[in-house]
Coordinates of C-alpha atoms in Angstrom, one line a residue:
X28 CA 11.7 14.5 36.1
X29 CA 9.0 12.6 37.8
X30 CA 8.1 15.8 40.0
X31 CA 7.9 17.5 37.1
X32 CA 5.2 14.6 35.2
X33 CA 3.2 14.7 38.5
X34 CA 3.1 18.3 38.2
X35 CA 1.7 18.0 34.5
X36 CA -0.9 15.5 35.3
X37 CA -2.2 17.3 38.1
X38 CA -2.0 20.9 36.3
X39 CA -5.0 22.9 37.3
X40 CA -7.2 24.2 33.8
X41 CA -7.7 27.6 35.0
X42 CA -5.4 29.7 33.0
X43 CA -2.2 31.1 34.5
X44 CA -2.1 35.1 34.8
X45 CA 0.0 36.6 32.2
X46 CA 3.5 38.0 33.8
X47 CA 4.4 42.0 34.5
X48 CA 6.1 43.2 31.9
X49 CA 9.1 43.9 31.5
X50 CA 11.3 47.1 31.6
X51 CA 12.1 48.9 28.4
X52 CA 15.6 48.3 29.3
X53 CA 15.7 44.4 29.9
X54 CA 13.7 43.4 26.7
X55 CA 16.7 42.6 24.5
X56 CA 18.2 40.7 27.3
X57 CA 15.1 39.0 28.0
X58 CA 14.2 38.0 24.5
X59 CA 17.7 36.7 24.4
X60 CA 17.4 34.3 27.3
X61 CA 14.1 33.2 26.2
X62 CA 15.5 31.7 22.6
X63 CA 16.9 27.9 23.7
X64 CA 13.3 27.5 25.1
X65 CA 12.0 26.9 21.9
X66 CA 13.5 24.0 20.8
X67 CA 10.5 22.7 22.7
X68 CA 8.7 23.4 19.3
X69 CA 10.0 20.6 17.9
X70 CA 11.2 17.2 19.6
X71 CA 11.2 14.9 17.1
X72 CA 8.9 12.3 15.9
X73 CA 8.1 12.2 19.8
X74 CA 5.6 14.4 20.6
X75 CA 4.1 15.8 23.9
X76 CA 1.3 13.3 23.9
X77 CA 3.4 10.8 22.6
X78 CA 6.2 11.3 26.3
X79 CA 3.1 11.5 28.3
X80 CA 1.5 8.2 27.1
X81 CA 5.0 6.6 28.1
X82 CA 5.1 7.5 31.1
X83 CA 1.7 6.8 32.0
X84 CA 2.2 3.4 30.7
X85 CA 5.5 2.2 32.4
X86 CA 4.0 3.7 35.7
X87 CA 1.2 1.4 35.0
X88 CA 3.1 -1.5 34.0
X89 CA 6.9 -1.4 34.6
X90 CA 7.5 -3.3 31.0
X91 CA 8.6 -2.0 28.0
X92 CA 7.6 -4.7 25.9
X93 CA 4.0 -4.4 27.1
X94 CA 4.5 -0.6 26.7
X95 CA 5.1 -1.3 23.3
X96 CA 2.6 -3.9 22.3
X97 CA -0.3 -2.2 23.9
X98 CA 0.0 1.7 23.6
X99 CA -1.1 4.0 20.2
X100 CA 1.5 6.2 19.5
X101 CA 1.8 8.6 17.1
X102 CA 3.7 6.6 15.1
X103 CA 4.8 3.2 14.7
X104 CA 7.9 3.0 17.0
X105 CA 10.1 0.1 17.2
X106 CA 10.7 -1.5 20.7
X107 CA 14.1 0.0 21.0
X108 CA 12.8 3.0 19.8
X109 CA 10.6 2.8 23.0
X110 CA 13.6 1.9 25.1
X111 CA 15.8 4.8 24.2
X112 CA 13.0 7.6 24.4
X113 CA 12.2 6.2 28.3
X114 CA 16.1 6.1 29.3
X115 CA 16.9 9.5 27.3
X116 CA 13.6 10.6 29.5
X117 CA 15.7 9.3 32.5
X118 CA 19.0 10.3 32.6
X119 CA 19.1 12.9 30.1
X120 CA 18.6 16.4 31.4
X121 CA 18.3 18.3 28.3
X122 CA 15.8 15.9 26.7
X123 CA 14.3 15.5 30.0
X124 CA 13.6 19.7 30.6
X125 CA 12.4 20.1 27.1
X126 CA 9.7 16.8 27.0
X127 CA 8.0 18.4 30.6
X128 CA 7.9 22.0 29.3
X129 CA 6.4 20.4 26.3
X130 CA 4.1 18.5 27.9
X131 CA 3.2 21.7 30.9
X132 CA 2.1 23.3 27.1
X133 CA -0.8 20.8 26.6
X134 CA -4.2 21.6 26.8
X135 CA -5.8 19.8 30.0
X136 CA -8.2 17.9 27.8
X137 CA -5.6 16.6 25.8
X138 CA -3.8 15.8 29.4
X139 CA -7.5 13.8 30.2
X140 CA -7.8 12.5 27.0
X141 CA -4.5 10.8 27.4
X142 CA -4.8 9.6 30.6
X143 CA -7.9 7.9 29.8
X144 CA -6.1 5.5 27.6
X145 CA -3.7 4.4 30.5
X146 CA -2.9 0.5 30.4
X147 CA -4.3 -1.3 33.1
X148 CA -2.1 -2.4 35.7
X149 CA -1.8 -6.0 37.5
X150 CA -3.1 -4.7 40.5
X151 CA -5.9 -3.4 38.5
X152 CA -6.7 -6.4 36.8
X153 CA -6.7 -8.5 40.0
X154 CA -9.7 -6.4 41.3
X155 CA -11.5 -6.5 38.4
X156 CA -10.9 -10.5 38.1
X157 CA -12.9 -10.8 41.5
X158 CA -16.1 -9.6 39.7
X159 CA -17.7 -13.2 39.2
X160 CA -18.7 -13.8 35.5
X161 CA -22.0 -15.3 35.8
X162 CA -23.4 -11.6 37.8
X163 CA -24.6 -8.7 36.0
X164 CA -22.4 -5.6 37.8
X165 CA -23.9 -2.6 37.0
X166 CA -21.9 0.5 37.0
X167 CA -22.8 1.0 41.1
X168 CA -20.7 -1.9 40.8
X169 CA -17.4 -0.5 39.4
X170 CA -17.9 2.9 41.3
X171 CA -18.5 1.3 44.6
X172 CA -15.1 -0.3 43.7
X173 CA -13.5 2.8 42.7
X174 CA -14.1 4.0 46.3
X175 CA -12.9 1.0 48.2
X176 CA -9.6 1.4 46.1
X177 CA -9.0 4.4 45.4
X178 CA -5.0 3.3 46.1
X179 CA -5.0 0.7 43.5
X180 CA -6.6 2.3 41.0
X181 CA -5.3 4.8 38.4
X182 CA -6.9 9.0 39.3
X183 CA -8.3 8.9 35.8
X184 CA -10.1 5.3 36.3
X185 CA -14.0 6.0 35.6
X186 CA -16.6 3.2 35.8
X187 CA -17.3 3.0 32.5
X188 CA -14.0 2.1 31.8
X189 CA -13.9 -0.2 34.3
X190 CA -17.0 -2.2 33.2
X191 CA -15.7 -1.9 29.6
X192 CA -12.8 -3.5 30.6
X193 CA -14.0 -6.0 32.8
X194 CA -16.4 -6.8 29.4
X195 CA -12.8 -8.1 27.8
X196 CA -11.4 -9.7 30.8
X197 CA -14.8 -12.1 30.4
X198 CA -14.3 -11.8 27.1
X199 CA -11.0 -13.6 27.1
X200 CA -11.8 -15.9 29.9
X201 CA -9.4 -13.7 32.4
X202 CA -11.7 -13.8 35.4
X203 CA -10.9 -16.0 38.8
X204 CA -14.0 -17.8 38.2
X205 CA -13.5 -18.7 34.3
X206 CA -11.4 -21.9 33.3
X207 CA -10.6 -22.0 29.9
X208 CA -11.4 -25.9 28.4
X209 CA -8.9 -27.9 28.0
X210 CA -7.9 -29.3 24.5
X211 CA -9.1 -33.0 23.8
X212 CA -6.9 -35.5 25.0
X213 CA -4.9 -38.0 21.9
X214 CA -2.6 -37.5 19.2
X215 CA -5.9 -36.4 16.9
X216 CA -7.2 -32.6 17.0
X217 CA -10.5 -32.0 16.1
X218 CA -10.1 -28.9 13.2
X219 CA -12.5 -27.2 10.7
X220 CA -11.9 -29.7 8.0
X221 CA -12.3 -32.7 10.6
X222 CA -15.3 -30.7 11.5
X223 CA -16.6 -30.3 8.1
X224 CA -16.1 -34.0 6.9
X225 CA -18.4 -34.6 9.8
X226 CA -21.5 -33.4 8.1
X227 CA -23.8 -35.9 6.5
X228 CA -24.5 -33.3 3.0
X229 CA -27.8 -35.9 2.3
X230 CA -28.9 -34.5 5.5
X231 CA -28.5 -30.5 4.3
X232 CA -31.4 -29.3 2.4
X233 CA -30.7 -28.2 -1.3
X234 CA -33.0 -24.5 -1.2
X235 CA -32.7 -23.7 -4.9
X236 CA -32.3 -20.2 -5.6
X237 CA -34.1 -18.7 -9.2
X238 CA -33.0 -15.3 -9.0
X239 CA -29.0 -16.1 -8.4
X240 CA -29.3 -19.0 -10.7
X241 CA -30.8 -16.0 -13.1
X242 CA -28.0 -13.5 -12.2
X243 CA -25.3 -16.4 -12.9
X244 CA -26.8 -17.3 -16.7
X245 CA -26.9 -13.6 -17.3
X246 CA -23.4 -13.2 -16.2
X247 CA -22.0 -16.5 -18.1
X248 CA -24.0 -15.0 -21.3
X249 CA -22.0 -11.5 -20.8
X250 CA -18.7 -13.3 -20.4
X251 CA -19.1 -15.1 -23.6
X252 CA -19.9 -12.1 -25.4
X253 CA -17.2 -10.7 -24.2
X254 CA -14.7 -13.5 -25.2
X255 CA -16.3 -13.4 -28.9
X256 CA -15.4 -10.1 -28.5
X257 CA -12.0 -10.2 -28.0
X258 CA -11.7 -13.1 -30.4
X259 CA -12.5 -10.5 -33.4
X260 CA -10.1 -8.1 -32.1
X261 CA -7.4 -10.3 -31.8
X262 CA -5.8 -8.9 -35.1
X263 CA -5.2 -5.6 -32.9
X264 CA -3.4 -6.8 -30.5
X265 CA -0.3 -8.4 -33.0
X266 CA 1.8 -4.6 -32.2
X267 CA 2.2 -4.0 -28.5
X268 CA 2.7 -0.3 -27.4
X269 CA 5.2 0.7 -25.1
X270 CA 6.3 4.4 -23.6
X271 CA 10.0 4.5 -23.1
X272 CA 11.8 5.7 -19.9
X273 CA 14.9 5.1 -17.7
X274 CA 14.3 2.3 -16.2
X275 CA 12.4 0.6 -19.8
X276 CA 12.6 -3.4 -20.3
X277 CA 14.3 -5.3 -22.6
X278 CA 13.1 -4.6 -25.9
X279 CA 12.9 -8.4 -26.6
X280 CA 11.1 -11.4 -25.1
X281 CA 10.2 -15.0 -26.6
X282 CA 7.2 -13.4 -28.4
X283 CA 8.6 -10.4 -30.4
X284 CA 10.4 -10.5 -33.8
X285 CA 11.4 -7.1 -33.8
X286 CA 11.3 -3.3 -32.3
X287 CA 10.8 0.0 -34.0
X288 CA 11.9 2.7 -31.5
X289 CA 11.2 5.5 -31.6
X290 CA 12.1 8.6 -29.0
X291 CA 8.6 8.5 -27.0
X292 CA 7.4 5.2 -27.8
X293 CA 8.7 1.4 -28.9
X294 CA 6.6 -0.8 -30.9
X295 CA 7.3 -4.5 -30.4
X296 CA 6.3 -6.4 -33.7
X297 CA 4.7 -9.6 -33.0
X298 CA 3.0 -10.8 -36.0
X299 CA 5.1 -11.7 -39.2
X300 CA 3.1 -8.5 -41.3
X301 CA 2.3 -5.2 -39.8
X302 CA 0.8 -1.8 -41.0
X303 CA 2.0 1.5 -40.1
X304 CA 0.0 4.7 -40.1
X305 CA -2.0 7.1 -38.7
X306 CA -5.0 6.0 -37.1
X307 CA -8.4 7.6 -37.4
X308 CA -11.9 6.6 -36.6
X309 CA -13.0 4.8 -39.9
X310 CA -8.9 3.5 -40.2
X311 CA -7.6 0.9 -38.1
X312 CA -3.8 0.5 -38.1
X313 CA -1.3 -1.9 -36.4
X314 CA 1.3 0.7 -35.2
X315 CA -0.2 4.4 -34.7
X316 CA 2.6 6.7 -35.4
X317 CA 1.1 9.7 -34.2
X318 CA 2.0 7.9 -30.9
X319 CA 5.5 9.2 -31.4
X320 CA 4.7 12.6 -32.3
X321 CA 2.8 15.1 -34.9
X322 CA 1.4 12.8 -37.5
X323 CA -0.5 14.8 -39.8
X324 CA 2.0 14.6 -42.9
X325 CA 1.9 10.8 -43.1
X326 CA -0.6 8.8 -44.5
X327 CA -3.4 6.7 -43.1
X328 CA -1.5 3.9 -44.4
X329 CA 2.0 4.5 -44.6
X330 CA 3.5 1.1 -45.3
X331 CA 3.7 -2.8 -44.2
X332 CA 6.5 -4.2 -42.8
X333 CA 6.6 -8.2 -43.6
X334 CA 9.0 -11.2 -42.4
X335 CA 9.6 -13.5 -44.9
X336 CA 10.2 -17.2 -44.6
X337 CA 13.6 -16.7 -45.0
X338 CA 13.9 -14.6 -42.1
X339 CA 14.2 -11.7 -43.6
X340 CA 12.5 -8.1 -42.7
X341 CA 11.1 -6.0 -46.3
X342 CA 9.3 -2.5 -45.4
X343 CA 6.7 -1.6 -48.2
X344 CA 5.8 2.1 -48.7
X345 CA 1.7 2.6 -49.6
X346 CA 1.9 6.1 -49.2
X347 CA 2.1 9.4 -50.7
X348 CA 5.5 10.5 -48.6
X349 CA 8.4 8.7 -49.6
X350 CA 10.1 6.6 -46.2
X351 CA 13.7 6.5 -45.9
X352 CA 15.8 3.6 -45.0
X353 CA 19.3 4.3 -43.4
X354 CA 18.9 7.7 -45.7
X355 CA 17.9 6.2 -48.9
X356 CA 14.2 7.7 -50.3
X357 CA 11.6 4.6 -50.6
X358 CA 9.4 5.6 -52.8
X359 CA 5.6 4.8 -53.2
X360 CA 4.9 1.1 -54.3
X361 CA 8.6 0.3 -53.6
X362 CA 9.7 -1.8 -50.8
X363 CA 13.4 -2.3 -49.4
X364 CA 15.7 -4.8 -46.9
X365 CA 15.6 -3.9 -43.3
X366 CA 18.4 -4.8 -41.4
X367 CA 19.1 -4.9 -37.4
X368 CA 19.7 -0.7 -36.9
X369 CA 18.4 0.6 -39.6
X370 CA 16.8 4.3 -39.1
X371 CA 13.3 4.2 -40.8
X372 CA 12.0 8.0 -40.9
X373 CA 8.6 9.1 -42.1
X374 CA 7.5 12.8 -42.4
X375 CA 10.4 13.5 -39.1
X376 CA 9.7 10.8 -36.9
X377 CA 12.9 8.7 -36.8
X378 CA 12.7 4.6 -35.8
X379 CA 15.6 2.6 -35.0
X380 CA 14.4 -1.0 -36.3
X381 CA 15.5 -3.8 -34.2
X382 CA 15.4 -7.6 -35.0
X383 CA 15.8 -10.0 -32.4
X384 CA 18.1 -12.4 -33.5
X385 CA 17.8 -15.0 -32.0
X386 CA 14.1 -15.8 -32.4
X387 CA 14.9 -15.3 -36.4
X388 CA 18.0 -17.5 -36.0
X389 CA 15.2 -20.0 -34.8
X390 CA 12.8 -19.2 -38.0
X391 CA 15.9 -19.6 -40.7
X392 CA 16.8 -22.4 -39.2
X393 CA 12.9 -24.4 -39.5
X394 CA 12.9 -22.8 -42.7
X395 CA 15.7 -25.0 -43.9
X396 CA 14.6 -27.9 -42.5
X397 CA 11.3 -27.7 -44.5
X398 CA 13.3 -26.8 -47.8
X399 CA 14.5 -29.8 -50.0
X400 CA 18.3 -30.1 -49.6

């Protein structure tokens, strides 16, 4: 297998002359001994570049782990994922053919581009280390190391990437020459907060600033407004609206008295009176019924459904179209009982009203605490 990598990475970029072709006679049988080859079309979630990276790497480094914490796959494999692809690479000889035919198939820049982003290796490292951190190497510098090492270092090493990486070593205090401080000796470590108590605040000059002091009034004057704002439109926010599905929550919670569901929509009652309707620009309702569906028959103000002290739910019809209760026609300026189920349809649109009973088994019972015995 590894022939075969060495082969790849070292593939010349001049194209390869197409082969004779073949006799009239053989082209069935060639065609059919050419079919297994292309599984190579599609390995997996490995890819081409995604085999040659590996290898590249543990050549590099001879860890996994560091194969896995420091190399940009394709995707996001998992450390075992890593360890199985390089061992399937190994001893597997199907896996094995088909990953270097894949990866003979890849353009040579894609081959450079890859082997440009080849981890470092110890040996690697240790030369660069011996570039002292206080000097300014130019990039003479790494190419005149390039040259006295050609062994050491990687074929696709250039000295850009050796100065950029060098850059980091210094960066993170990796040179021979750098010591990293020690932390300060005692129980008692110096942190930000330690660090911020520190500072006298009498000794920090107070540089008032008009403009963001501006934008700040301005912004506390809009967020008033708007609080006003919703402070008048409170009243509009006593039905809450909600479009039913599979997975719908529980129609009650500690706030709502009762439910009318519908077949689109629910309407969770939360005041003790409520309007229903059909909303319009100049007519503001509680519960829109065109919500649930075509609307046009029912009036602006259809009715008003009320709790009363007692606990008890009475629907009022206001408008022209008579409402009907469990079948039973309420008429216009008539009003009637609702009980937990009952079907409340207006001009087609059927309502299962629902009471939550326990938040009314609350309100019947205050209520006969205030009445006189």
């Amino acid at each position: 297998m590894f022939k075969d990598y060495v082969e790849v990475s070292k593939a010349p970029s001049t194209p390869v002359p197409p082969s004779p072709a073949p006799t009239p006679g053989l082209t069935k049988r060639v065609k059919k001994s050419k079919q297994p080859l292309q599984v190579t079309k599609d390995l997996g979630r490995w890819k081409p570049a995604d085999d040659l990276l590996l290898i590249n790497a543990v050549l590099q480094t001879n860890d996994l782990t560091s194969v896995h914490l420091g190399v940009k796959f394709s995707c996001r494999f998992t450390l075992r994922e890593v360890q199985e692809r390089w061992y399937a690479l190994l001893y597997d000889p199907v896996i094995s053919k088909l990953a270097c035919q894949a990866m003979r198939q890849l353009h040579p820049e894609a081959i450079a581009a890859i082997q440009s982003k080849a981890l470092f290796s110890k040996a690697e490292e240790q030369l660069l280390s011996k570039v002292g951190s206080t000097s300014q190497p130019t990039l003479e510098t790494f190419q005149d190391l390039l040259h006295r090492h050609p062994d050491a270092f990687y074929l696709a090493r250039t000295a850009k990437a050796l100065q950029a990486h060098w850059q980091l070593m210094k960066q993170y205090y990796l040179l021979e020459d750098q010591t990293v401080q020690p932390l300060p000796k005692g129980d008692q470590v110096l942190n930000f907060s330690d660090a911020e108590d520190l500072i006298d605040d009498s000794k920090l000059k107070d540089m008032r600033d008009e403009v963001l002091e501006h934008e700040l009034t301005v912004a506390d004057r809009r967020q008033k407004r708007e609080i006003r704002q919703l402070e008048q439109e409170l009243h509009k926010w006593q039905v809450l609206v909600d479009s039913i599905t599979g997975m719908s929550s529980p129609d009650f919670d500690n706030q709502t008295l009762a439910v009318l569901r519908g077949r689109m929509v629910r309407y969770l009652m939360r005041s003790r009176e409520i309007t229903l309707g059909r909303a319009t620009k100049d007519n503001q309702i509680d519960v829109d019924l065109s919500l649930e569906g075509p609307a046009w028959k029912i009036s602006r103000k259809q009715g008003v459904i009320k709790l009363k002290n007692n606990g008890d739910f009475f629907i009022a019809n206001e408008g022209r179209r008579p409402i009907y209760i469990d079948g039973r026609p309420v008429l216009c300026g008539s009003k009637w009982r609702l009980s937990n189920n009952s079907v409340v349809e207006i001009a087609s649109l059927r309502f299962v009203f629902l009471i939550n009973q326990d938040l009314i088994a609350l309100i019947r019972a205050e209520a006969a605490k205030i009445t006189p015995q």
